[in-house]
Coordinates of C-alpha atoms in Angstrom, one line a residue:
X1 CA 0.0 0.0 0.0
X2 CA 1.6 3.1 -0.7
X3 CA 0.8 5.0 2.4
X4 CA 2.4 2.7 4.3
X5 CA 5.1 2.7 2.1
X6 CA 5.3 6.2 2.8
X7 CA 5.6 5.7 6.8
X8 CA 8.3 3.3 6.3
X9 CA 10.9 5.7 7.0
X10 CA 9.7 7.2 10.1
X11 CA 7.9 4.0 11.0
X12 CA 10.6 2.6 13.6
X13 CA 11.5 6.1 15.0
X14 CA 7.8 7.1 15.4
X15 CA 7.2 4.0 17.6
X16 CA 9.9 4.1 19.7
X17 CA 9.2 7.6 20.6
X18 CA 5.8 6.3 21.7
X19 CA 7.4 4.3 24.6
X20 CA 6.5 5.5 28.2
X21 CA 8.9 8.4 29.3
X22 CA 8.4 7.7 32.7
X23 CA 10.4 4.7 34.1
X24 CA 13.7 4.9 35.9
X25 CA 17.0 5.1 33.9
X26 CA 17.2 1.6 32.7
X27 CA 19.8 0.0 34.5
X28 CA 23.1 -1.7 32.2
X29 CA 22.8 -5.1 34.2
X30 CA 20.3 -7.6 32.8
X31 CA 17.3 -7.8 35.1
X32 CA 15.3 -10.8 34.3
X33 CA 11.3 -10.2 33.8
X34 CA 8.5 -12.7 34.6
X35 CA 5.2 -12.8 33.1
X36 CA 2.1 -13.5 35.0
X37 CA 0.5 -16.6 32.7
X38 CA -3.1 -15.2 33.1
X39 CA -3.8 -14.6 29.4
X40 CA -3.1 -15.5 26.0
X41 CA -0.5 -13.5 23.6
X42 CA -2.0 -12.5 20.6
X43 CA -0.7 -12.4 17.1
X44 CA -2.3 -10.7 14.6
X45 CA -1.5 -11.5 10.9
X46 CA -3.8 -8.5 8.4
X47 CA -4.1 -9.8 4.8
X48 CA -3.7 -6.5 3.5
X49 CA -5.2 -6.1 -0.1
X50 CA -9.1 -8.0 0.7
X51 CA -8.7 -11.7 0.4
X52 CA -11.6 -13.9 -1.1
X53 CA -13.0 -16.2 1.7
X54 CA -15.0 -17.9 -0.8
X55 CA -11.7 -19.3 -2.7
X56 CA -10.4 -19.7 0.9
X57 CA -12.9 -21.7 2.8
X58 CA -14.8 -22.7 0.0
X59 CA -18.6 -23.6 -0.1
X60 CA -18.3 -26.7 -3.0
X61 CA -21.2 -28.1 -2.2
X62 CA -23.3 -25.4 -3.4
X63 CA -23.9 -25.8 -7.2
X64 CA -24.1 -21.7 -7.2
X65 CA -20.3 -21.2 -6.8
X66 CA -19.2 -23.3 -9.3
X67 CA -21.1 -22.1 -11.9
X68 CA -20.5 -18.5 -10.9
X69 CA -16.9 -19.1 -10.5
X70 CA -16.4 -21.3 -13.8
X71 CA -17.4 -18.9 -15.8
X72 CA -15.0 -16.3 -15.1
X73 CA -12.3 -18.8 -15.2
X74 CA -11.4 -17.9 -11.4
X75 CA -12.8 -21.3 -9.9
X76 CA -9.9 -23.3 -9.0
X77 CA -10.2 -26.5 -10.5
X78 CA -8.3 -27.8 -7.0
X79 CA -12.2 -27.1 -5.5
X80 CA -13.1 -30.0 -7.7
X81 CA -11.8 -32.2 -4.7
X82 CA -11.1 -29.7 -1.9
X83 CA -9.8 -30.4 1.7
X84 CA -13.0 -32.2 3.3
X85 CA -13.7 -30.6 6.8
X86 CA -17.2 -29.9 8.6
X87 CA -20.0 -31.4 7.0
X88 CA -19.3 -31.7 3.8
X89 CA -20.9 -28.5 3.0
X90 CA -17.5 -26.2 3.1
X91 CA -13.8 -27.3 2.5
X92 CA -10.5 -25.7 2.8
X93 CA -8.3 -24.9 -0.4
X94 CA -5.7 -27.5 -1.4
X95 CA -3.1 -25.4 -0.2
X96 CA -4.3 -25.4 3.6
X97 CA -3.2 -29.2 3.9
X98 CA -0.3 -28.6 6.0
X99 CA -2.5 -27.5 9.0
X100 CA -4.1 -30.3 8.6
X101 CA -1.1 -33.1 7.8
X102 CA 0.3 -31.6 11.7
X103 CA -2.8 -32.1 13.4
X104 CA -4.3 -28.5 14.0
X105 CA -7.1 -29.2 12.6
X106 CA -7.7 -32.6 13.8
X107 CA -6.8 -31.1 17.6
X108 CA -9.5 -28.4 17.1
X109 CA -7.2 -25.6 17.1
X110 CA -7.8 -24.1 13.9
X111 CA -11.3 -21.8 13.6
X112 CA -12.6 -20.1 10.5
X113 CA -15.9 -17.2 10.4
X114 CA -17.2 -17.0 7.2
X115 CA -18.9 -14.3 6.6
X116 CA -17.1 -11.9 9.1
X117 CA -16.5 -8.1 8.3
X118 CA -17.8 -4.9 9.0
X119 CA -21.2 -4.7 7.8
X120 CA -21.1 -0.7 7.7
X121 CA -17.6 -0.8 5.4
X122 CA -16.8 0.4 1.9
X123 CA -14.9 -1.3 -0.9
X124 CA -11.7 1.3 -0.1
X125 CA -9.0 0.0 1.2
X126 CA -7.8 2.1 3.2
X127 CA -11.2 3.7 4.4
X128 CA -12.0 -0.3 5.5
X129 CA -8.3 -0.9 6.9
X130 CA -9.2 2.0 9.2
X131 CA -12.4 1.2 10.1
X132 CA -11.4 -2.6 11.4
X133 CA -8.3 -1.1 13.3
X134 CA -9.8 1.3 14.8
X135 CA -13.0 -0.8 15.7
X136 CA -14.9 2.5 16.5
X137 CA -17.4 2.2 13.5
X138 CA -15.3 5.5 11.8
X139 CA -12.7 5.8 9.1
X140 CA -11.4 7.9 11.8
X141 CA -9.2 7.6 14.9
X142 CA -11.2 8.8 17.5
X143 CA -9.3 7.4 21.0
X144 CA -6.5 5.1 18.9
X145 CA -6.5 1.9 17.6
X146 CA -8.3 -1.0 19.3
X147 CA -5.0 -2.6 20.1
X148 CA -4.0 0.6 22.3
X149 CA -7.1 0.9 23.9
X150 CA -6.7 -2.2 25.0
X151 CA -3.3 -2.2 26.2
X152 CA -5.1 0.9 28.4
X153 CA -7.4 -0.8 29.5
X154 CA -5.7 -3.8 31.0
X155 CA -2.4 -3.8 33.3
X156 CA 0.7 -4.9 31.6
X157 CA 1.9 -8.9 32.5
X158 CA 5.7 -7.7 33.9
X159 CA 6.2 -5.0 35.8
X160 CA 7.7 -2.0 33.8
X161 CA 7.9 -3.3 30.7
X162 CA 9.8 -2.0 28.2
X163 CA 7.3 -2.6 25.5
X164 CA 3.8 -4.2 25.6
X165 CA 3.2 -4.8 21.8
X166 CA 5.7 -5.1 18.6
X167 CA 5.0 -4.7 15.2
X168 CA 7.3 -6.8 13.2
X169 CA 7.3 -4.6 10.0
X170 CA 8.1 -1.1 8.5
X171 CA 5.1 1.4 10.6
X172 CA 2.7 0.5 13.4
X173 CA -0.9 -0.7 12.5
X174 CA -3.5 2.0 12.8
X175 CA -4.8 -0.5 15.4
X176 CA -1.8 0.4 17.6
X177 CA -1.7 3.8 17.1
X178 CA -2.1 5.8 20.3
X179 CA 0.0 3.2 22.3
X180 CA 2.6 4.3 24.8
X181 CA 3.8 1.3 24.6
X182 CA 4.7 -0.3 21.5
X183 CA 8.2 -1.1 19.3
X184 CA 8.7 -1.3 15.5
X185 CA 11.0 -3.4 13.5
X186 CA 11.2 -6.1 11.1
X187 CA 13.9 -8.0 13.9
X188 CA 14.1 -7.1 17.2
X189 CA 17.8 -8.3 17.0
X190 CA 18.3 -5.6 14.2
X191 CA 17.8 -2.7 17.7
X192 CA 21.4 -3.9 18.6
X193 CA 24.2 -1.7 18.4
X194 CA 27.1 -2.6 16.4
X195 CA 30.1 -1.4 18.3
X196 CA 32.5 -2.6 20.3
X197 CA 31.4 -1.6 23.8
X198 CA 27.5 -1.5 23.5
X199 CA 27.0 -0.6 27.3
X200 CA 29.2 2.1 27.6
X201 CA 27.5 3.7 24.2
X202 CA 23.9 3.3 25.7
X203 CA 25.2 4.9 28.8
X204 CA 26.9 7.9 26.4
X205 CA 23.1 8.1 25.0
X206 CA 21.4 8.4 28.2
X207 CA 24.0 10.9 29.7
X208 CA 23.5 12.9 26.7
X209 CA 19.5 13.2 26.7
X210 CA 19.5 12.8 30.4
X211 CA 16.7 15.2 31.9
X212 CA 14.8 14.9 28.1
X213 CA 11.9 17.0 27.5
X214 CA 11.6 17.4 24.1
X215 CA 10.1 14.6 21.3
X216 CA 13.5 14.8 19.6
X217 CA 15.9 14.1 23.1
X218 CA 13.3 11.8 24.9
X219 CA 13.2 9.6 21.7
X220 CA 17.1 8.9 21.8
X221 CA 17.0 8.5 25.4
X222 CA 14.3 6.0 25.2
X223 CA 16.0 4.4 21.9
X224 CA 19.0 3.2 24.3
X225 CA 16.9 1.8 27.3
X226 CA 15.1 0.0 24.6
X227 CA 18.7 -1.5 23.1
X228 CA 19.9 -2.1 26.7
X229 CA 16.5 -4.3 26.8
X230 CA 16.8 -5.8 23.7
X231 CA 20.4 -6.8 24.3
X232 CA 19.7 -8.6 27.4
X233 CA 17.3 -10.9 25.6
X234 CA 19.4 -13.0 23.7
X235 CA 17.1 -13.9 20.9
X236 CA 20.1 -15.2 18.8
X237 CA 20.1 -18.3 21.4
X238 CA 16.2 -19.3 20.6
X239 CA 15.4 -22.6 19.3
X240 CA 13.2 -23.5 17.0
X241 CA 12.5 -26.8 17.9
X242 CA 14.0 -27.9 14.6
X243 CA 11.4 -26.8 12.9
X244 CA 11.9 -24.5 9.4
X245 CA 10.0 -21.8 8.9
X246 CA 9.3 -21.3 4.8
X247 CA 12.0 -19.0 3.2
X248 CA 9.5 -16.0 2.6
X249 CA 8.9 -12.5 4.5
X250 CA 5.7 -14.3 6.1
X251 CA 7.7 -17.0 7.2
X252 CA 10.5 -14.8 9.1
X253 CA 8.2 -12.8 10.5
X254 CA 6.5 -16.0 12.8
X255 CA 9.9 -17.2 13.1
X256 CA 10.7 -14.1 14.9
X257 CA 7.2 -13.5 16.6
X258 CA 8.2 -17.2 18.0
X259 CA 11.5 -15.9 19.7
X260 CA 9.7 -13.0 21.3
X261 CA 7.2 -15.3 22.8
X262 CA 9.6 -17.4 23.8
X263 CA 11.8 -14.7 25.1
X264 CA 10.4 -11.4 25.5
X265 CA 7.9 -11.9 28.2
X266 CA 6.7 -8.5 28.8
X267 CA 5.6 -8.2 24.8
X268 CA 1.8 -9.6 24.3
X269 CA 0.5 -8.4 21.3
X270 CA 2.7 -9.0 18.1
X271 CA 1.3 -7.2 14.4
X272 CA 2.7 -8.4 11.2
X273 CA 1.4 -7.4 7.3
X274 CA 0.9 -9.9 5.1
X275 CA 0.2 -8.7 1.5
X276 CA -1.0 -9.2 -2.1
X277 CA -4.8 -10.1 -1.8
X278 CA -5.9 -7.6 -4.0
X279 CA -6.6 -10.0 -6.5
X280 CA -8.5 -8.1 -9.4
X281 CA -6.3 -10.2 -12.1
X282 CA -5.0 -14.0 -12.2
X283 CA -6.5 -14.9 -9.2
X284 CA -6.8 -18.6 -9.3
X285 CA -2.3 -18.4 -9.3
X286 CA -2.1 -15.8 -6.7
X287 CA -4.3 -17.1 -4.0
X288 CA -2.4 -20.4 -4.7
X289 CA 0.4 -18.9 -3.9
X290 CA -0.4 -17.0 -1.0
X291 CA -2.8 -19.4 0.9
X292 CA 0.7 -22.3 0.7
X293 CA 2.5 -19.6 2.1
X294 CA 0.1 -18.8 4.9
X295 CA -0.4 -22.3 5.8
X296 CA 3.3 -23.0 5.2
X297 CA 3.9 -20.5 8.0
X298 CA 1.5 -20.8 10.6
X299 CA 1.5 -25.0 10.0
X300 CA 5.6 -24.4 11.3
X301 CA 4.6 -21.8 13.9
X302 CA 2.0 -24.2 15.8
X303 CA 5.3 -27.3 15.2
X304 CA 7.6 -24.4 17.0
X305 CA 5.4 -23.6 19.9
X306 CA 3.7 -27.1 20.4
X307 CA 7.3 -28.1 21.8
X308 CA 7.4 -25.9 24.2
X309 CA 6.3 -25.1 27.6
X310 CA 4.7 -22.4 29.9
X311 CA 3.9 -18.8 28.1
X312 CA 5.3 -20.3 24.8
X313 CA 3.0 -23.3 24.5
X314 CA 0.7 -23.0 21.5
X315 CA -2.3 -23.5 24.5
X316 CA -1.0 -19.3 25.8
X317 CA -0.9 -18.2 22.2
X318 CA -3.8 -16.9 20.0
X319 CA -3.1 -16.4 16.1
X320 CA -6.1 -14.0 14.4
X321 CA -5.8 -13.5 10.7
X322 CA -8.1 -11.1 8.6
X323 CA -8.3 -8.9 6.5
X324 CA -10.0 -5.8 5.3
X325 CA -13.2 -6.6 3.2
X326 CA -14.3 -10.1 0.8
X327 CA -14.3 -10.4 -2.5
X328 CA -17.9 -11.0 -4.8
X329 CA -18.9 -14.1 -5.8
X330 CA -19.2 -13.4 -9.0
X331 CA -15.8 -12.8 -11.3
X332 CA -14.6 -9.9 -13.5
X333 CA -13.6 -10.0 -16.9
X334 CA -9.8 -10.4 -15.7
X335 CA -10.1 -14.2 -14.1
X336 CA -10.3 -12.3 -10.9
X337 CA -12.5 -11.0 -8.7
X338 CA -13.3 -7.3 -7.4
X339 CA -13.8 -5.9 -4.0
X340 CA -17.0 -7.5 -1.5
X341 CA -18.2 -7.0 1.8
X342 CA -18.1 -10.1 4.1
X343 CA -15.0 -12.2 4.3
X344 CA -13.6 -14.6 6.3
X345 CA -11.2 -14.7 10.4
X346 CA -9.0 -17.4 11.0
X347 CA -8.1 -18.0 14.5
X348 CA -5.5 -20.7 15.7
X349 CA -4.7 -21.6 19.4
X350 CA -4.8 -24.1 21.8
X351 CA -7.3 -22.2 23.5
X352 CA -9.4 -21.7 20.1
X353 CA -12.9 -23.9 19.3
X354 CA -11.9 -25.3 16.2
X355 CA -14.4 -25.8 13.0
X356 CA -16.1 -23.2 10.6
X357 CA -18.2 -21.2 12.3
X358 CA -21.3 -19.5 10.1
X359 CA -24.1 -17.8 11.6
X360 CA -27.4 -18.4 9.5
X361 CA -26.6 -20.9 7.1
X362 CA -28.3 -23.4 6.0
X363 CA -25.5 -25.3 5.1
X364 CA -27.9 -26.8 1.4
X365 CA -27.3 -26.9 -2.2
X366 CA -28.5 -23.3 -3.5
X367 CA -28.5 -21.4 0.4
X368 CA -24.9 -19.7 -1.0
X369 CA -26.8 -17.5 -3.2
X370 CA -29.3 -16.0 -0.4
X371 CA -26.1 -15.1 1.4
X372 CA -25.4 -12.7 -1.3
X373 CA -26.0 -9.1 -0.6
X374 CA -27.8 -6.9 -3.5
X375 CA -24.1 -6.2 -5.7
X376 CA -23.3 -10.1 -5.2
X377 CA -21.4 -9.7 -1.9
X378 CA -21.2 -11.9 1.1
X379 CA -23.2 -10.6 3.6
X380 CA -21.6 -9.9 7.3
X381 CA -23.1 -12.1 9.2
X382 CA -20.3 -11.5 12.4
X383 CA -19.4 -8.4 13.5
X384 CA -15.5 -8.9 13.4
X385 CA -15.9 -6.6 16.9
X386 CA -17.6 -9.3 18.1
X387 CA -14.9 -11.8 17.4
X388 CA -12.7 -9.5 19.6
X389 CA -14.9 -9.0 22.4
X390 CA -14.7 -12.7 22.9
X391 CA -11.5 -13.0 22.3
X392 CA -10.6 -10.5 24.9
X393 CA -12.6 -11.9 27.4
X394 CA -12.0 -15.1 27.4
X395 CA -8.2 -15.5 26.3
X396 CA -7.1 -12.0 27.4
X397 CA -9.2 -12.0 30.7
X398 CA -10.2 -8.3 30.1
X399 CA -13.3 -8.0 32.5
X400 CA -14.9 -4.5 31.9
X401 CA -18.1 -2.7 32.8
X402 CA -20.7 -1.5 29.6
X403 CA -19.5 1.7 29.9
X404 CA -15.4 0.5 29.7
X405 CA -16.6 -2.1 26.9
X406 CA -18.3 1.2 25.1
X407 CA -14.8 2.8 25.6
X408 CA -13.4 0.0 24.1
X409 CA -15.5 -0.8 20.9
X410 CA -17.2 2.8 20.6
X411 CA -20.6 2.5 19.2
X412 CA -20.8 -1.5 19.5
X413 CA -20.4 -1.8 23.3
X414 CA -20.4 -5.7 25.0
X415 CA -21.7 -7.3 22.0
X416 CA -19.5 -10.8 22.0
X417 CA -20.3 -13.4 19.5
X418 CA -22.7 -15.7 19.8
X419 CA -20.5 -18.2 18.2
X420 CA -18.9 -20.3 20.6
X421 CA -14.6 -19.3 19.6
X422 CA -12.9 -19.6 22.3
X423 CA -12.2 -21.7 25.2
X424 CA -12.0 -19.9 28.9
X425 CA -8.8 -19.5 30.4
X426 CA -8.5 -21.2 33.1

């Protein structure tokens, strides 16, 4: 997208500069944080660009979509004999078979919601990008991003943390904007400094902004508390388990969102991009390719953290992918398909109620076609918000009045789903 293209340069910077200003000069010695294991940590992957549930989690049964999709020349012949899951009435694309060769599936820790958006969106991208991160019912930030009201609203899980959320790519999320406590970079290890006596240099740094009070000085003074932090970490000494992650952006970016979990305790919400689903043209190759590189990733991601214990065990971890709007049913004249309404989250956890979740369908030859809207769109059956209100209730433990929930989701309140998502933590 270009504007995010545009904020790459002052993407890192900007964050940082975020950070709370307020803590004690950080200390050269290493002190070692412990996290309170009374909630999930949430990654969020956004398929930037409004990716087709229907070619995702596809309804084959229904003689509708394949005569829609055949002519257009965007129905992958694949669907012919798609990944059987459910009742027979949806099944996965082809290309989500490694999540269900490692058992996810079969262990009920993989979810899709069909049919999930923002019912009051437009076919902009980034008017509808703004509207789900923000999650006020605007195109506007009215109090932040949902992500930093959260982080508000609930106390952080170490004590004086050095940052609460990360965002493994160029700029923050809108959903994070407003944090005062969030970090942006494509590695965390990338924050270290290269020279020969790092301590002594981040002391020089602090000495030299010490008693900060403007942006520019409190920013470097902050930047070398934060690579104190990050040095302390040792993220270079992770294991993976022996597990590979695929050799694409996607792929190094849960390979390092694994390290932090495993490492970083204080750090509980982790954003990464993952682009390309703007598929107008050719769409039948492209999803192909970007649905095996999805499952690819997350299918080595679940291998990673199912060998591990305590915070890092794939049971404390909650993976929500989504994206800004569908795509309509029916396809263009460029074997692709233009922008729709309703699409599809995936959610994958051990504390996720596994399945495909659709609210008021009947499931029956000929039913796809009375979920179309009036332009040939999936309706919204569920509120995305109220995928997140669950979500943060039960696997985030955020317990919160109606007037702190109407803080929270502006104009949409306490409304979780009534689709049974999630487990309760324990």
């Amino acid at each position: 997208m270009l504007r995010r293209d545009l904020l790459t340069g002052i993407g890192a910077a900007a964050s940082l500069a975020l950070l709370t200003s307020n803590r004690a000069q950080a200390s050269t010695n290493c002190n070692v944080a412990k996290a309170t294991q009374n909630r999930d940590v949430l990654i969020q992957i956004f398929l930037r660009g409004g990716a087709d549930a229907l070619n995702m989690c596809v309804p084959h049964a229904d003689q509708g979509y394949a005569q829609l999709r055949r002519e257009a020349g965007v129905f992958d012949v694949m669907i012919d004999n798609p990944l059987s899951v459910g009742d027979g009435y949806f099944g996965l694309h082809p290309k989500f078979a490694p999540l269900i060769d490692n058992g996810c599936w079969a262990n009920g820790d993989l979810a899709i919601v069909m049919g999930a958006g923002d019912a009051g969106g437009r076919r902009s991208h980034f008017a509808n990008e703004d509207r789900i991160e923000y999650a006020n019912g605007q195109e506007k930030a009215t109090d932040g991003g949902w992500m930093a009201r959260y982080l508000r609203a609930a106390s952080p899980v170490v004590v004086d943390p050095f940052a609460r959320a990360l965002a493994l790519q160029p700029s923050a999320p809108s959903a994070l904007f407003g944090s005062t406590s969030v970090v942006t970079t494509r590695r965390l290890n990338d924050l270290e400094l290269n020279v020969d006596d790092p301590e002594a240099y981040a002391q020089a740094i602090r000495s030299l902004h010490e008693g900060a009070d403007s942006p520019v000085e409190i920013l470097g003074a902050r930047t070398a508390e934060v690579v104190n932090d990050v040095a302390c970490k040792d993220l270079a000494g992770v294991s993976h388990n022996g597990v590979r992650y695929p050799d694409s952006v996607l792929g190094d970016q849960l390979s390092e969102a694994a390290k932090v979990i495993k490492a970083v305790p204080e750090v509980e919400l982790i954003c990464l991009d993952y682009g390309g689903w703007d598929t107008h043209g050719d769409q039948l190759a492209r999803q192909d390719a970007l649905i095996g590189n999805l499952a690819e990733s997350l299918a080595a991601l679940y291998a990673d953290l199912g060998a591990e214990s305590g915070r890092a065990n794939i049971a404390n971890v909650t993976v929500m992918v989504q994206s800004e709007f569908g795509r309509r049913l029916r396809g263009n004249g460029s074997q692709g398909t233009d922008h729709g309404t309703g699409g599809l989250m995936m959610l994958l956890g051990g504390g996720v109620r596994g399945g495909i979740h659709a609210q008021n369908w009947s499931r029956s030859d000929g039913s796809l076609l009375g979920e179309m809207a009036h332009r040939g769109d999936l309706r919204v059956t569920t509120d995305y918000r109220s995928v997140l209100t669950q979500l943060l209730e039960r696997r985030l433990g955020l317990d919160l009045g109606a007037a702190d929930w109407e803080t929270m989701f502006p104009r949409f309140g306490y409304q979780p789903s009534t689709l049974d998502l999630f487990e309760y933590r324990a």
